[in-house]
mmCIF file of C-alpha atoms in Angstrom:
data_model
loop_
_atom_site.group_PDB
_atom_site.id
_atom_site.type_symbol
_atom_site.label_atom_id
_atom_site.label_comp_id
_atom_site.label_asym_id
_atom_site.label_seq_id
_atom_site.Cartn_x
_atom_site.Cartn_y
_atom_site.Cartn_z
ATOM 1 C CA MET A 1 117.448 143.932 39.602
ATOM 2 C CA GLY A 2 115.768 147.161 40.593
ATOM 3 C CA SER A 3 117.322 150.618 40.401
ATOM 4 C CA ILE A 4 117.311 153.593 42.746
ATOM 5 C CA TYR A 5 118.453 156.827 41.106
ATOM 6 C CA LEU A 6 119.814 159.256 43.693
ATOM 7 C CA ILE A 7 119.480 162.758 42.244
ATOM 8 C CA ARG A 8 121.030 165.724 43.990
ATOM 9 C CA HIS A 9 118.931 168.888 43.913
ATOM 10 C CA GLY A 10 119.713 171.742 41.545
ATOM 11 C CA GLN A 11 121.825 174.696 42.614
ATOM 12 C CA ALA A 12 120.304 176.328 45.686
ATOM 13 C CA SER A 13 120.649 179.950 46.836
ATOM 14 C CA PHE A 14 124.052 179.835 48.518
ATOM 15 C CA GLY A 15 124.748 182.981 50.509
ATOM 16 C CA ALA A 16 121.132 184.202 50.311
ATOM 17 C CA GLU A 17 118.809 184.654 53.271
ATOM 18 C CA ASP A 18 117.006 181.421 52.368
ATOM 19 C CA TYR A 19 119.349 178.765 50.981
ATOM 20 C CA ASP A 20 116.502 176.294 50.485
ATOM 21 C CA VAL A 21 115.351 177.802 47.180
ATOM 22 C CA LEU A 22 116.553 176.799 43.725
ATOM 23 C CA SER A 23 118.432 179.500 41.861
ATOM 24 C CA SER A 24 117.451 180.181 38.240
ATOM 25 C CA LEU A 25 120.462 178.053 37.279
ATOM 26 C CA GLY A 26 119.252 175.286 39.591
ATOM 27 C CA GLU A 27 115.909 175.319 37.826
ATOM 28 C CA ARG A 28 117.620 175.064 34.443
ATOM 29 C CA GLN A 29 119.842 172.202 35.633
ATOM 30 C CA SER A 30 116.745 170.311 36.802
ATOM 31 C CA THR A 31 114.900 170.812 33.531
ATOM 32 C CA LEU A 32 117.965 169.704 31.567
ATOM 33 C CA LEU A 33 118.237 166.532 33.634
ATOM 34 C CA GLY A 34 114.583 165.675 33.136
ATOM 35 C CA SER A 35 114.813 166.235 29.387
ATOM 36 C CA HIS A 36 117.982 164.133 29.174
ATOM 37 C CA LEU A 37 116.507 161.229 31.134
ATOM 38 C CA ALA A 38 113.300 161.298 29.089
ATOM 39 C CA GLN A 39 115.317 161.240 25.857
ATOM 40 C CA THR A 40 117.230 158.168 27.041
ATOM 41 C CA GLY A 41 113.909 156.345 27.349
ATOM 42 C CA LEU A 42 114.100 155.920 31.114
ATOM 43 C CA ARG A 43 110.765 154.970 32.657
ATOM 44 C CA LEU A 44 110.231 155.579 36.346
ATOM 45 C CA ASP A 45 107.906 153.503 38.478
ATOM 46 C CA ARG A 46 108.166 155.689 41.545
ATOM 47 C CA ALA A 47 109.563 159.099 42.529
ATOM 48 C CA VAL A 48 110.359 160.160 46.089
ATOM 49 C CA SER A 49 111.766 163.426 47.380
ATOM 50 C CA GLY A 50 112.971 164.693 50.694
ATOM 51 C CA SER A 51 110.657 167.369 52.073
ATOM 52 C CA LEU A 52 113.024 170.320 51.611
ATOM 53 C CA THR A 53 111.908 172.950 49.102
ATOM 54 C CA ARG A 54 114.958 172.606 46.859
ATOM 55 C CA GLN A 55 114.532 168.830 46.695
ATOM 56 C CA VAL A 56 110.805 168.906 45.921
ATOM 57 C CA HIS A 57 111.200 171.672 43.315
ATOM 58 C CA THR A 58 113.980 169.714 41.584
ATOM 59 C CA GLY A 59 111.800 166.615 41.521
ATOM 60 C CA ARG A 60 108.842 168.435 40.016
ATOM 61 C CA LEU A 61 110.929 170.105 37.309
ATOM 62 C CA VAL A 62 112.581 166.804 36.360
ATOM 63 C CA LEU A 63 109.313 164.862 36.242
ATOM 64 C CA GLU A 64 107.606 167.556 34.141
ATOM 65 C CA GLN A 65 109.910 166.596 31.271
ATOM 66 C CA PHE A 66 108.529 163.051 31.109
ATOM 67 C CA GLY A 67 105.486 162.217 29.027
ATOM 68 C CA GLN A 68 104.359 159.890 31.792
ATOM 69 C CA ALA A 69 105.753 160.107 35.300
ATOM 70 C CA PRO A 70 104.714 158.863 38.727
ATOM 71 C CA ALA A 71 103.389 161.301 41.315
ATOM 72 C CA LEU A 72 106.106 162.786 43.509
ATOM 73 C CA GLU A 73 106.005 161.445 47.071
ATOM 74 C CA THR A 74 107.925 162.928 50.003
ATOM 75 C CA ASP A 75 109.899 161.247 52.756
ATOM 76 C CA ALA A 76 111.838 163.476 55.161
ATOM 77 C CA ALA A 77 114.343 160.652 55.691
ATOM 78 C CA PHE A 78 116.006 161.902 52.502
ATOM 79 C CA ASN A 79 116.413 165.447 53.810
ATOM 80 C CA GLU A 80 119.872 166.949 54.141
ATOM 81 C CA PHE A 81 121.406 167.246 57.608
ATOM 82 C CA ASP A 82 120.877 170.622 59.258
ATOM 83 C CA ALA A 83 124.041 172.401 58.135
ATOM 84 C CA GLU A 84 122.940 175.766 59.536
ATOM 85 C CA GLY A 85 122.149 174.201 62.907
ATOM 86 C CA MET A 86 125.511 172.447 62.905
ATOM 87 C CA ILE A 87 127.330 175.711 62.197
ATOM 88 C CA ARG A 88 125.465 177.551 64.964
ATOM 89 C CA ALA A 89 126.185 174.772 67.458
ATOM 90 C CA LEU A 90 129.845 174.122 66.658
ATOM 91 C CA LEU A 91 131.219 177.428 65.409
ATOM 92 C CA PRO A 92 131.691 179.065 68.858
ATOM 93 C CA ALA A 93 134.281 176.451 69.854
ATOM 94 C CA LEU A 94 136.189 177.199 66.652
ATOM 95 C CA LEU A 95 136.440 180.974 67.168
ATOM 96 C CA PRO A 96 139.481 181.020 69.486
ATOM 97 C CA SER A 97 141.621 179.436 66.763
ATOM 98 C CA GLU A 98 139.707 180.941 63.824
ATOM 99 C CA PRO A 99 138.665 184.470 64.923
ATOM 100 C CA GLN A 100 137.581 185.411 61.393
ATOM 101 C CA ALA A 101 135.214 182.451 61.097
ATOM 102 C CA LEU A 102 132.054 184.327 62.081
ATOM 103 C CA ASP A 103 132.596 186.965 59.414
ATOM 104 C CA VAL A 104 133.359 184.285 56.814
ATOM 105 C CA MET A 105 130.154 182.415 57.610
ATOM 106 C CA ARG A 106 128.071 185.589 57.500
ATOM 107 C CA ASN A 107 129.476 186.458 54.066
ATOM 108 C CA ALA A 108 129.832 182.948 52.677
ATOM 109 C CA ALA A 109 129.026 183.882 49.075
ATOM 110 C CA HIS A 110 132.030 186.235 49.020
ATOM 111 C CA ASN A 111 134.385 183.895 50.884
ATOM 112 C CA ARG A 112 133.694 180.546 49.225
ATOM 113 C CA ASP A 113 137.145 179.005 49.675
ATOM 114 C CA GLU A 114 137.409 180.021 53.329
ATOM 115 C CA PHE A 115 133.825 178.927 53.949
ATOM 116 C CA GLN A 116 134.588 175.491 52.523
ATOM 117 C CA ARG A 117 137.732 175.123 54.623
ATOM 118 C CA LEU A 118 135.890 176.021 57.819
ATOM 119 C CA PHE A 119 132.862 173.925 56.875
ATOM 120 C CA VAL A 120 135.053 170.846 56.407
ATOM 121 C CA ASN A 121 136.545 171.514 59.849
ATOM 122 C CA LEU A 122 133.065 171.679 61.381
ATOM 123 C CA ILE A 123 131.971 168.518 59.560
ATOM 124 C CA ASP A 124 134.977 166.668 60.989
ATOM 125 C CA THR A 125 133.972 167.766 64.498
ATOM 126 C CA TRP A 126 130.342 166.780 63.918
ATOM 127 C CA VAL A 127 131.178 163.348 62.538
ATOM 128 C CA GLY A 128 133.715 162.734 65.318
ATOM 129 C CA GLY A 129 131.106 163.527 67.983
ATOM 130 C CA ASP A 130 133.540 165.473 70.181
ATOM 131 C CA TYR A 131 131.236 168.340 71.130
ATOM 132 C CA ASP A 132 128.568 169.276 73.663
ATOM 133 C CA ALA A 133 125.416 170.248 71.763
ATOM 134 C CA PRO A 134 122.517 167.986 72.827
ATOM 135 C CA ALA A 135 120.012 169.634 70.484
ATOM 136 C CA LEU A 136 122.145 168.965 67.399
ATOM 137 C CA GLN A 137 121.319 165.807 65.440
ATOM 138 C CA SER A 138 124.353 163.538 65.628
ATOM 139 C CA TRP A 139 126.035 161.959 62.620
ATOM 140 C CA GLN A 140 124.846 158.547 63.827
ATOM 141 C CA ALA A 141 121.268 159.798 64.117
ATOM 142 C CA PHE A 142 121.504 161.197 60.593
ATOM 143 C CA LEU A 143 122.800 157.841 59.331
ATOM 144 C CA ASP A 144 119.876 156.099 61.035
ATOM 145 C CA GLN A 145 117.447 158.563 59.427
ATOM 146 C CA VAL A 146 118.823 157.978 55.934
ATOM 147 C CA ASN A 147 119.053 154.207 56.374
ATOM 148 C CA GLY A 148 115.439 154.171 57.537
ATOM 149 C CA GLY A 149 114.395 155.837 54.289
ATOM 150 C CA LEU A 150 116.373 153.345 52.221
ATOM 151 C CA GLN A 151 114.896 150.378 54.072
ATOM 152 C CA ARG A 152 111.365 151.705 53.493
ATOM 153 C CA LEU A 153 112.076 151.934 49.771
ATOM 154 C CA LEU A 154 113.348 148.378 49.683
ATOM 155 C CA GLU A 155 110.440 146.996 51.711
ATOM 156 C CA GLN A 156 107.919 148.619 49.362
ATOM 157 C CA ALA A 157 109.772 147.880 46.109
ATOM 158 C CA HIS A 158 108.777 145.236 43.604
ATOM 159 C CA GLY A 159 111.264 143.344 41.450
ATOM 160 C CA ARG A 160 112.761 145.553 38.760
ATOM 161 C CA GLU A 161 111.236 148.805 39.949
ATOM 162 C CA ARG A 162 112.981 152.029 38.930
ATOM 163 C CA ILE A 163 112.822 154.641 41.663
ATOM 164 C CA ALA A 164 114.026 158.244 41.530
ATOM 165 C CA VAL A 165 115.019 159.829 44.842
ATOM 166 C CA PHE A 166 115.506 163.604 44.877
ATOM 167 C CA THR A 167 117.818 164.396 47.740
ATOM 168 C CA SER A 168 121.029 166.175 48.796
ATOM 169 C CA GLY A 169 124.781 165.678 48.894
ATOM 170 C CA GLY A 170 125.017 164.764 52.564
ATOM 171 C CA THR A 171 122.293 162.159 52.198
ATOM 172 C CA ILE A 172 124.048 160.599 49.213
ATOM 173 C CA THR A 173 127.304 160.632 51.214
ATOM 174 C CA ALA A 174 125.617 158.825 54.108
ATOM 175 C CA LEU A 175 124.254 156.160 51.752
ATOM 176 C CA ILE A 176 127.651 155.616 50.123
ATOM 177 C CA HIS A 177 129.209 155.227 53.562
ATOM 178 C CA LEU A 178 126.501 152.780 54.646
ATOM 179 C CA LEU A 179 126.594 150.674 51.484
ATOM 180 C CA THR A 180 130.334 150.507 50.850
ATOM 181 C CA GLY A 181 131.793 150.677 54.354
ATOM 182 C CA MET A 182 133.999 153.507 53.129
ATOM 183 C CA PRO A 183 135.536 155.566 55.964
ATOM 184 C CA VAL A 184 133.486 158.662 56.710
ATOM 185 C CA ALA A 185 136.373 160.987 55.838
ATOM 186 C CA SER A 186 136.681 159.365 52.404
ATOM 187 C CA ALA A 187 132.928 159.540 51.833
ATOM 188 C CA PHE A 188 132.918 163.264 52.614
ATOM 189 C CA ALA A 189 135.899 163.787 50.296
ATOM 190 C CA MET A 190 133.588 162.437 47.576
ATOM 191 C CA ASN A 191 130.755 164.637 48.852
ATOM 192 C CA TRP A 192 132.540 167.794 47.785
ATOM 193 C CA GLN A 193 132.583 166.480 44.199
ATOM 194 C CA ILE A 194 128.832 165.824 43.911
ATOM 195 C CA VAL A 195 127.458 168.061 41.156
ATOM 196 C CA ASN A 196 124.043 169.691 41.389
ATOM 197 C CA THR A 197 121.457 167.458 39.614
ATOM 198 C CA SER A 198 123.999 164.657 39.259
ATOM 199 C CA LEU A 199 122.732 161.105 39.302
ATOM 200 C CA SER A 200 124.107 158.176 41.300
ATOM 201 C CA CYS A 201 122.599 154.735 40.837
ATOM 202 C CA LEU A 202 121.987 151.959 43.347
ATOM 203 C CA LYS A 203 121.050 148.462 42.211
ATOM 204 C CA PHE A 204 118.982 146.274 44.505
ATOM 205 C CA GLN A 205 117.689 142.746 44.673
ATOM 206 C CA GLY A 206 115.541 142.161 47.708
ATOM 207 C CA ALA A 207 117.446 143.638 50.640
ATOM 208 C CA ARG A 208 120.808 143.569 48.829
ATOM 209 C CA VAL A 209 121.964 146.964 47.555
ATOM 210 C CA THR A 210 125.116 147.976 45.691
ATOM 211 C CA LEU A 211 126.445 151.263 44.375
ATOM 212 C CA ALA A 212 126.437 150.992 40.565
ATOM 213 C CA SER A 213 127.419 154.521 39.515
ATOM 214 C CA PHE A 214 128.270 157.837 41.116
ATOM 215 C CA ASN A 215 127.861 161.524 40.263
ATOM 216 C CA SER A 216 126.934 161.199 36.591
ATOM 217 C CA HIS A 217 126.195 164.620 35.062
ATOM 218 C CA ALA A 218 126.349 163.939 31.328
ATOM 219 C CA HIS A 219 123.244 166.105 30.832
ATOM 220 C CA LEU A 220 125.404 169.101 31.769
ATOM 221 C CA GLN A 221 128.724 168.000 30.275
ATOM 222 C CA LEU A 222 127.231 167.417 26.822
ATOM 223 C CA LEU A 223 126.291 171.089 26.562
ATOM 224 C CA ASN A 224 129.943 172.125 26.887
ATOM 225 C CA THR A 225 128.986 175.009 29.176
ATOM 226 C CA PRO A 226 131.156 174.916 32.324
ATOM 227 C CA SER A 227 128.924 177.389 34.188
ATOM 228 C CA LEU A 228 126.183 174.731 34.301
ATOM 229 C CA ILE A 229 128.330 172.549 36.560
ATOM 230 C CA THR A 230 128.019 173.662 40.173
ATOM 231 C CA TYR A 231 128.673 172.051 43.541
ATOM 232 C CA ARG A 232 126.596 174.002 46.067
#
């Protein structure tokens, strides 16, 4: 069987003007993962990243730790959904019941718990489809995007190929939902537990794909440094 290693990007710049940049910790997490995988003797036949900066940078830092590594390709199908666009589109309808929401979102780094609570509320609305925002990519369209990327991988794969995919938490959540049939709410409950630079493994044989492991982050746990383990 072949293997697809879904790797979440390193810590990004939450609360900064540009989220789509790895923090210094995110860079370290990525380097640690690459070193760990190389030490285990893993050999990669192919490496694919979404086109977002944090995904590509993670991929490059990981692959630099290998003596021999495939060139990093990009496929925007593995991009994260547009969280900022979703917030802009859906937040106004939330303000009557959550008048503080705008201030929380503007100062997310200082209101992490409240941000998460409101973000989950917005995700529920987005997934449920009960809104009027034609320009916003729907949950179903996002699922189709991610599934398209997976199908391209499978169509191009050969036998026991080992493929690394550098992506994001929402993309991994969509794949888990698609492959297991897990309810969306349950899949997103798992989403909030996905650690930066964690590794989830899919096994495939032809067009058949199964989830083999989820959210492994031994490369961080073994260092016994809790500050290395982040979720955003």
